[in-house]
PDB file of C-alpha atoms in Angstrom:
ATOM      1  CA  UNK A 130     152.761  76.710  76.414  1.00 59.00           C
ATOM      2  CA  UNK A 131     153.783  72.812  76.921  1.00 67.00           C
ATOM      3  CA  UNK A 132     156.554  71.579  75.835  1.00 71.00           C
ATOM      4  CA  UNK A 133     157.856  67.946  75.141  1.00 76.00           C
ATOM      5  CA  UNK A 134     160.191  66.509  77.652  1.00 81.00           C
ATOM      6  CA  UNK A 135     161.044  63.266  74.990  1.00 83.00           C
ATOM      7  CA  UNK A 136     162.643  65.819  72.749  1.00 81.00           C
ATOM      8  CA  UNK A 137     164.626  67.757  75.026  1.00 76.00           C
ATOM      9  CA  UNK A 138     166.212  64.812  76.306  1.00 80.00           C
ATOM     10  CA  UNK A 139     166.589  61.951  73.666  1.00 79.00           C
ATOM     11  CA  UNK A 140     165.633  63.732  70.243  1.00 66.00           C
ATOM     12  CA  UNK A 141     167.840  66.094  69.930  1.00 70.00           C
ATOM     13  CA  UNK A 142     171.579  65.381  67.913  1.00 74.00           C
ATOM     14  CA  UNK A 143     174.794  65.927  69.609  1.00 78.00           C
ATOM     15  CA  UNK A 144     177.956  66.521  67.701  1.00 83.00           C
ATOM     16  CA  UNK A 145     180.365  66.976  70.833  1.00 86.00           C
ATOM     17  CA  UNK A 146     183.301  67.440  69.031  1.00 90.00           C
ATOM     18  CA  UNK A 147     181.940  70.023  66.558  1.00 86.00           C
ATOM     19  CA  UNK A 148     180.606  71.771  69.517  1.00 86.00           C
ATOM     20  CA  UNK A 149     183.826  71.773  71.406  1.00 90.00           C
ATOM     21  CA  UNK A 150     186.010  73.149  68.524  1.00 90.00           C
ATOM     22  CA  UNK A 151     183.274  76.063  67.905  1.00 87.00           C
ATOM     23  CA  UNK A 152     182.869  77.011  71.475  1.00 88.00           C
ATOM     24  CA  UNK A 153     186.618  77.137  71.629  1.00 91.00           C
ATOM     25  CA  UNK A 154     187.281  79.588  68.688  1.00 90.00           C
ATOM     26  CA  UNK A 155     184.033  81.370  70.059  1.00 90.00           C
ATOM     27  CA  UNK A 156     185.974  81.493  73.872  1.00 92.00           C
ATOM     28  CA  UNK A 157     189.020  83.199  72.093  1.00 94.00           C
ATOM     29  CA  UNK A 158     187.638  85.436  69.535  1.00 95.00           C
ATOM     30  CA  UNK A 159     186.716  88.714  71.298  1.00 95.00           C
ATOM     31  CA  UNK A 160     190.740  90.040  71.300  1.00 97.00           C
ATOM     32  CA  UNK A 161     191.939  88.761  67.834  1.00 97.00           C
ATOM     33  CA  UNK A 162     188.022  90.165  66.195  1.00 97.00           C
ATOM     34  CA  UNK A 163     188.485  93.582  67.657  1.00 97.00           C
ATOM     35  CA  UNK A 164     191.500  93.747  65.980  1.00 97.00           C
ATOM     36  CA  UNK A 165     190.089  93.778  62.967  1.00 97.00           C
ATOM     37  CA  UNK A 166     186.443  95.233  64.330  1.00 97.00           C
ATOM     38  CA  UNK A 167     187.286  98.610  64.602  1.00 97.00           C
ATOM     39  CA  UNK A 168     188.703  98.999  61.010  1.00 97.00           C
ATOM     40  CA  UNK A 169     185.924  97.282  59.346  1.00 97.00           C
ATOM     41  CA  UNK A 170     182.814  97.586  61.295  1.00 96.00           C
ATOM     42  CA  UNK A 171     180.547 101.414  62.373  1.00 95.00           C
ATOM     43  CA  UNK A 172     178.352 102.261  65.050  1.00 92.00           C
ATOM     44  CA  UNK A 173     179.065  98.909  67.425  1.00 94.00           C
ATOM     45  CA  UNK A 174     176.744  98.783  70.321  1.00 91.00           C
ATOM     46  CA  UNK A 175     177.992 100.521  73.657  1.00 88.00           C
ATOM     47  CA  UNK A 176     178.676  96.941  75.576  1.00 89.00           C
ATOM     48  CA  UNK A 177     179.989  95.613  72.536  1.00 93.00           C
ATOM     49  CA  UNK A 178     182.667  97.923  72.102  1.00 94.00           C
ATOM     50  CA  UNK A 179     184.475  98.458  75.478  1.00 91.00           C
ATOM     51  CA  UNK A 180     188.035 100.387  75.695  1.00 94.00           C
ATOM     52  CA  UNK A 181     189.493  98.078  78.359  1.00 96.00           C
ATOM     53  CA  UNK A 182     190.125  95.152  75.915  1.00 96.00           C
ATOM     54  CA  UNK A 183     191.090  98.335  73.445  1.00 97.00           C
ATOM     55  CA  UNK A 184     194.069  99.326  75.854  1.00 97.00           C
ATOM     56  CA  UNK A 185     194.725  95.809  76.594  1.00 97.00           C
ATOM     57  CA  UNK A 186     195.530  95.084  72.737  1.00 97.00           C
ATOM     58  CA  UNK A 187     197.182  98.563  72.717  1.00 97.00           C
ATOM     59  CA  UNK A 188     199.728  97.583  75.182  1.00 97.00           C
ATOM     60  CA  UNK A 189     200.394  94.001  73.839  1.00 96.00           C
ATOM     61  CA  UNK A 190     200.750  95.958  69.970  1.00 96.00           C
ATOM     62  CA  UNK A 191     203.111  98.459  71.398  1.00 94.00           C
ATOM     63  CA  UNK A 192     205.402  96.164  73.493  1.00 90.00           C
ATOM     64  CA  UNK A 193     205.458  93.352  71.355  1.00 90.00           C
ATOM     65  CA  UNK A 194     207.948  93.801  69.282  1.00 87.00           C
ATOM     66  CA  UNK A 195     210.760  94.340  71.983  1.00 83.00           C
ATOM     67  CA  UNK A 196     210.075  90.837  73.812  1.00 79.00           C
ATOM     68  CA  UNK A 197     213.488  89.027  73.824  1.00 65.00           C
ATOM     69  CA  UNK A 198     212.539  86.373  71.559  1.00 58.00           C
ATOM     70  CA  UNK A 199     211.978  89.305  69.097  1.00 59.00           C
ATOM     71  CA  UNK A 200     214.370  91.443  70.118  1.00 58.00           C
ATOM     72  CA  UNK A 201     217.712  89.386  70.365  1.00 56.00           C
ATOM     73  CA  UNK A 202     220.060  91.965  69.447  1.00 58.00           C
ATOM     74  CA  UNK A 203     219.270  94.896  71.929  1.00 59.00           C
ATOM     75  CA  UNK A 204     218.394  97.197  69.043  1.00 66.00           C
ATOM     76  CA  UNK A 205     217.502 100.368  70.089  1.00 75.00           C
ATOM     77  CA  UNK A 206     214.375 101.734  70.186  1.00 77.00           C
ATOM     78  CA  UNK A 207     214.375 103.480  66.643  1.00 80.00           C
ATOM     79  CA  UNK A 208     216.083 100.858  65.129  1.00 81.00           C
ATOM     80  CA  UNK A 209     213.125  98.202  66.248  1.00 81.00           C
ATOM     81  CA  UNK A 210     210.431 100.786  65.553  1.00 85.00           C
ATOM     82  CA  UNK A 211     212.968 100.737  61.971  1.00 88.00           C
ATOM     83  CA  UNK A 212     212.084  96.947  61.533  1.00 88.00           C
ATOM     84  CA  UNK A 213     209.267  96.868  62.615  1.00 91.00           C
ATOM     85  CA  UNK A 214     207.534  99.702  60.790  1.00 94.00           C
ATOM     86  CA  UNK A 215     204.523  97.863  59.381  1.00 96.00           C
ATOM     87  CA  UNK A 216     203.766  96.518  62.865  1.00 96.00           C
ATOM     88  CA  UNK A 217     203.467 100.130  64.385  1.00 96.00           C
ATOM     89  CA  UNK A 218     201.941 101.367  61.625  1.00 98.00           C
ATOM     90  CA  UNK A 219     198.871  99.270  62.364  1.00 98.00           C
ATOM     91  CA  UNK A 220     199.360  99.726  66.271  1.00 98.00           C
ATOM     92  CA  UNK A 221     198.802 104.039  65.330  1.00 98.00           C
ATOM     93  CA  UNK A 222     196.242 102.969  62.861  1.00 98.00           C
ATOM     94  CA  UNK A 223     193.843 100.846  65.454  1.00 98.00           C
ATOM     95  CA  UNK A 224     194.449 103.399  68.197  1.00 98.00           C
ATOM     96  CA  UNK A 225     193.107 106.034  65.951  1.00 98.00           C
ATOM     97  CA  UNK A 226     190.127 104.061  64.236  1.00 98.00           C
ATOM     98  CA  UNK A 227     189.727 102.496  68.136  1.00 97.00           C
ATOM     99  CA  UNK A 228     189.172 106.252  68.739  1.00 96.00           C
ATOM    100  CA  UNK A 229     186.130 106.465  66.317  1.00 96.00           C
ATOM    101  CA  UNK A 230     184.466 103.348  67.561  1.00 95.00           C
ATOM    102  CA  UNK A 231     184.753 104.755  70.794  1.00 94.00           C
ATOM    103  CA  UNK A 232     182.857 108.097  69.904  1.00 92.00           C
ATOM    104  CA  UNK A 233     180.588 106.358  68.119  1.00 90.00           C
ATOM    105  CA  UNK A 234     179.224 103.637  70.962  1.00 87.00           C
ATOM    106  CA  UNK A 235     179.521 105.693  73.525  1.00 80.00           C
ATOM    107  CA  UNK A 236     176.281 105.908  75.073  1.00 64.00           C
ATOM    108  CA  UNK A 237     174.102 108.498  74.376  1.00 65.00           C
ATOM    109  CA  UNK A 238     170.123 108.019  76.139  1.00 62.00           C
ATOM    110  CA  UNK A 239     168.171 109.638  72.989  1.00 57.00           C
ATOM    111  CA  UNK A 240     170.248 107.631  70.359  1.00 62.00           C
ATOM    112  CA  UNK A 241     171.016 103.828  72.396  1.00 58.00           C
ATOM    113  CA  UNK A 242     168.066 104.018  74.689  1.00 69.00           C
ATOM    114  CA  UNK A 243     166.239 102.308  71.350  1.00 77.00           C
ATOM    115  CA  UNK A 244     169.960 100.531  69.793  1.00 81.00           C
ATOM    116  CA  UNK A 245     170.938  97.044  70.752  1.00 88.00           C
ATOM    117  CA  UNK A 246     173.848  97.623  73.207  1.00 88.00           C
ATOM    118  CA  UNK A 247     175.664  94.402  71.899  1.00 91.00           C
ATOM    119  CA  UNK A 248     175.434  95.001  68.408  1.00 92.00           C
ATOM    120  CA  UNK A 249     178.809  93.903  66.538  1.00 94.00           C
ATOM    121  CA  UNK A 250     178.611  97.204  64.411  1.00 94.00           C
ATOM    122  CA  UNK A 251     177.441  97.998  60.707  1.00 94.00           C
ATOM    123  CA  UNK A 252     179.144  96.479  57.907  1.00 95.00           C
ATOM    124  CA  UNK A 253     181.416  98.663  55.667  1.00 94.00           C
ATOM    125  CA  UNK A 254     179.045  99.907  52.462  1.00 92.00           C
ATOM    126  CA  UNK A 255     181.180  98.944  49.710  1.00 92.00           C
ATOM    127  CA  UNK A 256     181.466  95.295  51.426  1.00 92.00           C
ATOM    128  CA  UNK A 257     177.718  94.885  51.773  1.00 90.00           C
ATOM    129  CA  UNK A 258     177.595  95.994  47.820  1.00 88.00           C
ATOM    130  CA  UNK A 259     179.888  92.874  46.796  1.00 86.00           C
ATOM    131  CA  UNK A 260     178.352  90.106  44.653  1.00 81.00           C
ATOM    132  CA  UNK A 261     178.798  86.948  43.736  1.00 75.00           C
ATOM    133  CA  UNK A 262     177.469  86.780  40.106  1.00 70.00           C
ATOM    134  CA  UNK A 263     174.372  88.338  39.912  1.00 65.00           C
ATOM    135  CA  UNK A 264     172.787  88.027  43.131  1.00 63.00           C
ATOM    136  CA  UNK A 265     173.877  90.328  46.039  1.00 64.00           C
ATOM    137  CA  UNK A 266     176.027  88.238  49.083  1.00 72.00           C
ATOM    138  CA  UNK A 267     173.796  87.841  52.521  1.00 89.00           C
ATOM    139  CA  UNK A 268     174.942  88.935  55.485  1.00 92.00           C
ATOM    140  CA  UNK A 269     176.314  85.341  56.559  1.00 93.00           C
ATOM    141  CA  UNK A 270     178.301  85.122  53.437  1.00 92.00           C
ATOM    142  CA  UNK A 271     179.788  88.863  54.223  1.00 95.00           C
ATOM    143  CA  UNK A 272     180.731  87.890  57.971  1.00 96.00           C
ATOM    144  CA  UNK A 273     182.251  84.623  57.186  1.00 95.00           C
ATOM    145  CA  UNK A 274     184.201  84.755  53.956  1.00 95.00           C
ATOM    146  CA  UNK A 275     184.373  88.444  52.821  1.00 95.00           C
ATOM    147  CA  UNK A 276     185.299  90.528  55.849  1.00 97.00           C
ATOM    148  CA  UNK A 277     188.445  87.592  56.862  1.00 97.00           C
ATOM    149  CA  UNK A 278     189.209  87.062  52.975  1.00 97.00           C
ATOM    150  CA  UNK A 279     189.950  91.227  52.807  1.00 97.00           C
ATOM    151  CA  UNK A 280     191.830  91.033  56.468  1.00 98.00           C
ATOM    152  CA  UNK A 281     193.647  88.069  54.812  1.00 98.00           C
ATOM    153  CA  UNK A 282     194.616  90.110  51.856  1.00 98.00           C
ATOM    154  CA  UNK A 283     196.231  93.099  53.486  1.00 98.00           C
ATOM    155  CA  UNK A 284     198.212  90.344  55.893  1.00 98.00           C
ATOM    156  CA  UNK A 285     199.686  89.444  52.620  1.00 98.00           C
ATOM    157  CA  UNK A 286     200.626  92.839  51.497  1.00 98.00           C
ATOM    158  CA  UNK A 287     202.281  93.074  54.985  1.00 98.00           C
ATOM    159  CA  UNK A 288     204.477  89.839  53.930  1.00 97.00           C
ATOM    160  CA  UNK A 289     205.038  91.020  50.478  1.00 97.00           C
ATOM    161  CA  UNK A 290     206.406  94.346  52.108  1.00 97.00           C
ATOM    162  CA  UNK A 291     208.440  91.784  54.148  1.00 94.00           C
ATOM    163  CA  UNK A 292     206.588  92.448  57.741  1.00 96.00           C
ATOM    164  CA  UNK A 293     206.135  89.276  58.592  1.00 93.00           C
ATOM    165  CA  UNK A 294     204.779  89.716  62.399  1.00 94.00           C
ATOM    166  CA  UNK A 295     201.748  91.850  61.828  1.00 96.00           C
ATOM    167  CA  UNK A 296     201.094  89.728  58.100  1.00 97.00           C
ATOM    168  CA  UNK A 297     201.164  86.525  60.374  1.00 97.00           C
ATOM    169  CA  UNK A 298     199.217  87.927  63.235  1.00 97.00           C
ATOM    170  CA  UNK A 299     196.162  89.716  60.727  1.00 98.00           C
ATOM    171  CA  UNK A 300     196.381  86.148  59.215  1.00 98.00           C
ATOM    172  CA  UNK A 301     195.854  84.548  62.411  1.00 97.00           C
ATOM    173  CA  UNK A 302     192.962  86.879  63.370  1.00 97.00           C
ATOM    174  CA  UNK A 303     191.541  86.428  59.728  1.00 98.00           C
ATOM    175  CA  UNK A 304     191.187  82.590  60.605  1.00 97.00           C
ATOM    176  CA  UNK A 305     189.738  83.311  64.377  1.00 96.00           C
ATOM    177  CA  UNK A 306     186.731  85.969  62.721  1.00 97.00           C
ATOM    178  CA  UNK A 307     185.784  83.469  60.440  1.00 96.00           C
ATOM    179  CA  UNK A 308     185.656  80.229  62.414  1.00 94.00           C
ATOM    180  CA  UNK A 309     184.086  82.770  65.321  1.00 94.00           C
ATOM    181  CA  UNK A 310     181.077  83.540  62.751  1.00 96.00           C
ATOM    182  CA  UNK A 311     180.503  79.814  61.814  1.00 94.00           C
ATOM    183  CA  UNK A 312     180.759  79.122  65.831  1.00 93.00           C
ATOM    184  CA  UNK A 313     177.908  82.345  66.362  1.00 94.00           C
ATOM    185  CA  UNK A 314     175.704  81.213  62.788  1.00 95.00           C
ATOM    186  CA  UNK A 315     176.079  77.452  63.589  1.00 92.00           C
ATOM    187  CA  UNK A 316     174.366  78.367  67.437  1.00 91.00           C
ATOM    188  CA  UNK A 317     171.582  80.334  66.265  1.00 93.00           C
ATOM    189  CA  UNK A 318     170.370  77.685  63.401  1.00 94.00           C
ATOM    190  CA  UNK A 319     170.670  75.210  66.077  1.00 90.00           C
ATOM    191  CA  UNK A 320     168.534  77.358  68.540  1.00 90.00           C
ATOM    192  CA  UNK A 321     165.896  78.212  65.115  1.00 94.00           C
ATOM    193  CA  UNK A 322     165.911  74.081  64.360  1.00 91.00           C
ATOM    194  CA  UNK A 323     165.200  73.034  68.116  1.00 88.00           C
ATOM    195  CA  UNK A 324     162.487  75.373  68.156  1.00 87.00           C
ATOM    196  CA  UNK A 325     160.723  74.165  64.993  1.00 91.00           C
ATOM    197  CA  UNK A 326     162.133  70.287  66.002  1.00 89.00           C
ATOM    198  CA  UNK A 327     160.794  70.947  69.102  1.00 86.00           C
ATOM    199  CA  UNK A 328     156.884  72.303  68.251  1.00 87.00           C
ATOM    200  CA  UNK A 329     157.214  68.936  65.257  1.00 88.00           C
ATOM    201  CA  UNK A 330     157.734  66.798  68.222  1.00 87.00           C
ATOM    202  CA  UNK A 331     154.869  68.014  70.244  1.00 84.00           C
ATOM    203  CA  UNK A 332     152.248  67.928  67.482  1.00 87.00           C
ATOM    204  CA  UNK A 333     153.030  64.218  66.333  1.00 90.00           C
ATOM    205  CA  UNK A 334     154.298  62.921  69.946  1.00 87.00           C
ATOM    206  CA  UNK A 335     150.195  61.887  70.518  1.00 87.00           C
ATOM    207  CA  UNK A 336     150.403  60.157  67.138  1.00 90.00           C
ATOM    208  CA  UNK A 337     153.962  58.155  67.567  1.00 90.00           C
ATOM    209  CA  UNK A 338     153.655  57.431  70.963  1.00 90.00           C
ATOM    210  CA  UNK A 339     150.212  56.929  71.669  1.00 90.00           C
ATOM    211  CA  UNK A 340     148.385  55.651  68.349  1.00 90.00           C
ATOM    212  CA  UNK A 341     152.188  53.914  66.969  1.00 88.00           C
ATOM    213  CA  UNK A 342     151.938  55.574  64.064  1.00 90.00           C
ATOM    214  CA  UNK A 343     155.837  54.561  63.013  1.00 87.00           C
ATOM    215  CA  UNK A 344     156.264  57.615  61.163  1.00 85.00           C
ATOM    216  CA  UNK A 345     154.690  60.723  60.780  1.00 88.00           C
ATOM    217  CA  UNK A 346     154.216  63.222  58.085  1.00 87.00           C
ATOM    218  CA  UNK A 347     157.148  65.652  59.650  1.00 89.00           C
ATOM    219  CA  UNK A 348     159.998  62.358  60.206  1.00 89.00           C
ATOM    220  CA  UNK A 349     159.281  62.454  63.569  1.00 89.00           C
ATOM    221  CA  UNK A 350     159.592  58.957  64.932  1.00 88.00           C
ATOM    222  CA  UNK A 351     159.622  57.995  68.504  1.00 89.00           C
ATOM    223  CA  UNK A 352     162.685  56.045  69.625  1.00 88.00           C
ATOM    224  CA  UNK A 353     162.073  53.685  72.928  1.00 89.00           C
ATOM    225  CA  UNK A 354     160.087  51.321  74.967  1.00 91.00           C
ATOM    226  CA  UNK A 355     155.791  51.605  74.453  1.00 92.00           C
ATOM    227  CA  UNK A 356     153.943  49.882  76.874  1.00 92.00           C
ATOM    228  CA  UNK A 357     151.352  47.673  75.256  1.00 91.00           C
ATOM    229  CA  UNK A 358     148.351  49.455  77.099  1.00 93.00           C
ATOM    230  CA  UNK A 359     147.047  52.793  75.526  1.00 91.00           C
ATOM    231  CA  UNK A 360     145.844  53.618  78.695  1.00 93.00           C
ATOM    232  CA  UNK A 361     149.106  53.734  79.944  1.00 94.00           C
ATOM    233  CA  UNK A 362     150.458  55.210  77.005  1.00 91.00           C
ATOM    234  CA  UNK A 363     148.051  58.437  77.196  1.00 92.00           C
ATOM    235  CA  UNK A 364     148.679  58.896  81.097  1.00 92.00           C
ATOM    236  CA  UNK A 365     152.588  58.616  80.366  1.00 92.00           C
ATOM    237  CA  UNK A 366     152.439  60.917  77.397  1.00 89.00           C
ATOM    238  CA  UNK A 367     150.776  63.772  79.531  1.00 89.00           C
ATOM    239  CA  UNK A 368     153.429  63.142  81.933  1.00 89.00           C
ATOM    240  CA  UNK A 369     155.848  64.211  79.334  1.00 87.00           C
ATOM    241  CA  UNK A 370     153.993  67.441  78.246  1.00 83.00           C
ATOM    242  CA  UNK A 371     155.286  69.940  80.812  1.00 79.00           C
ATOM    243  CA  UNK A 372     155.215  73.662  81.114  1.00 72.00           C
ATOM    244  CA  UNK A 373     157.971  75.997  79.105  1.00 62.00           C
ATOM    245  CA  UNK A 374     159.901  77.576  82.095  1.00 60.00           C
ATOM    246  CA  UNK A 375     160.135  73.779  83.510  1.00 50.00           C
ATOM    247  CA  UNK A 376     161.714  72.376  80.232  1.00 49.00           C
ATOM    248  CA  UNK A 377     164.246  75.345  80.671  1.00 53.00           C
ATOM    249  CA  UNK A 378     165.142  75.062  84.405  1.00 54.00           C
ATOM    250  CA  UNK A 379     166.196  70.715  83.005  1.00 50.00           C
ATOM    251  CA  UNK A 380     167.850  71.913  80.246  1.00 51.00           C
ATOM    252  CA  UNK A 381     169.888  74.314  82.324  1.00 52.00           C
ATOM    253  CA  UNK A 382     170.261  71.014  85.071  1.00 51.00           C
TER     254      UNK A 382
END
């Protein structure tokens, strides 16, 4: 299949600072999501669910509380356990539903052999049943503002029960989940869009460049320097009609 060089290197939009903010929240996601993954999600793929970064957040949950800069007095340990009771009842709560998740990715060859190993898990059933009016949510709507806006509510019970560190930090994660699932939504409609952008470009790219038709019936215009000769313009546009895997190994460069 050929693809069009013009398009993978001028026509495509860049919005660098959009990108750099998404990628970010993308980079730190996995830790803060699993937080909340394992109480709201079932079945999670076996590489998606691992139990290093489970005993990881284990140990930070358990510790936590006794740092100095949380722990100024010396209490004892019952008395912070005491103060902090809403923090280690979550800590007990996601090592148990952890637990779960674990049994349930764990890899078994006549179940996973035929399961996407990275799959972030099955949505709770009375969350996929929630509507908005009279039309059912989509699965977007679910990941981006219904699983963080339920998170978000139970951080404020925490609060409300005056436990402010775990109310703070399920608030924090809440954020993180959401602006995670814009980052991961806002990638794959960029990677659909290039693809149709990209087949657009090739089909009119004879008629722009060569025949200077200004516009054609998709939008596509061609931006840049056409040498008066249409003989030249037909030898350069087959120069810029190149195989798939090249396009890939430049876009990669």
């Amino acid at each position: 299949m050929k693809r069009n060089l013009y398009f993978t290197t001028i026509g495509q939009r860049r919005n660098p600072i959009k990108d750099a903010l998404l990628n970010f929240f993308l980079s730190i996601s996995s830790y803060p999501k699993l937080l909340i993954e394992v109480f709201i999600r079932r079945d999670m793929g076996a590489r998606y669910f691992n139990l290093f970064p489970v005993t990881i957040l284990a140990l930070f949950l358990l510790f936590f509380p006794f740092l100095p800069f949380l722990n100024q007095y010396n209490n004892k340990l019952s008395d912070t356990i005491k103060d902090n009771w809403g923090w280690y009842l979550f800590t007990a709560a996601f090592i148990v539903f952890s637990y779960f998740r674990n049994l349930e990715s764990k890899h078994k060859p006549d179940k996973h052999d035929s399961r996407y190993s990275l799959s972030a898990g099955k949505l709770l059933p009375f969350v996929k049943n929630i509507k908005f009016g009279q039309t059912s949510s989509n699965i977007r709507m679910l990941e981006i503002f219904v699983e963080p806006v339920l998170v978000f509510l139970v951080a404020v019970l925490f609060i409300i029960l005056d436990q402010w560190p775990i109310g703070l930090l399920l608030i924090c994660c809440a954020i993180i989940y959401c602006l995670s699932y814009i980052g991961t939504y806002s990638q794959g409609d960029d990677f659909v869009f290039d693809k149709i952008d990209g087949m657009l470009c090739t089909q009119d790219m004879s008629d722009a460049f060569i025949h200077n038709v200004i516009e054609t019936a998709s939008g596509f215009r061609f931006y840049g320097y056409k040498p008066e000769s249409k003989i030249l313009r037909e030898e350069l546009y087959n120069t810029m009609l190149v195989d798939a895997d090249y396009v890939s190994e430049v876009t990669k460069a």
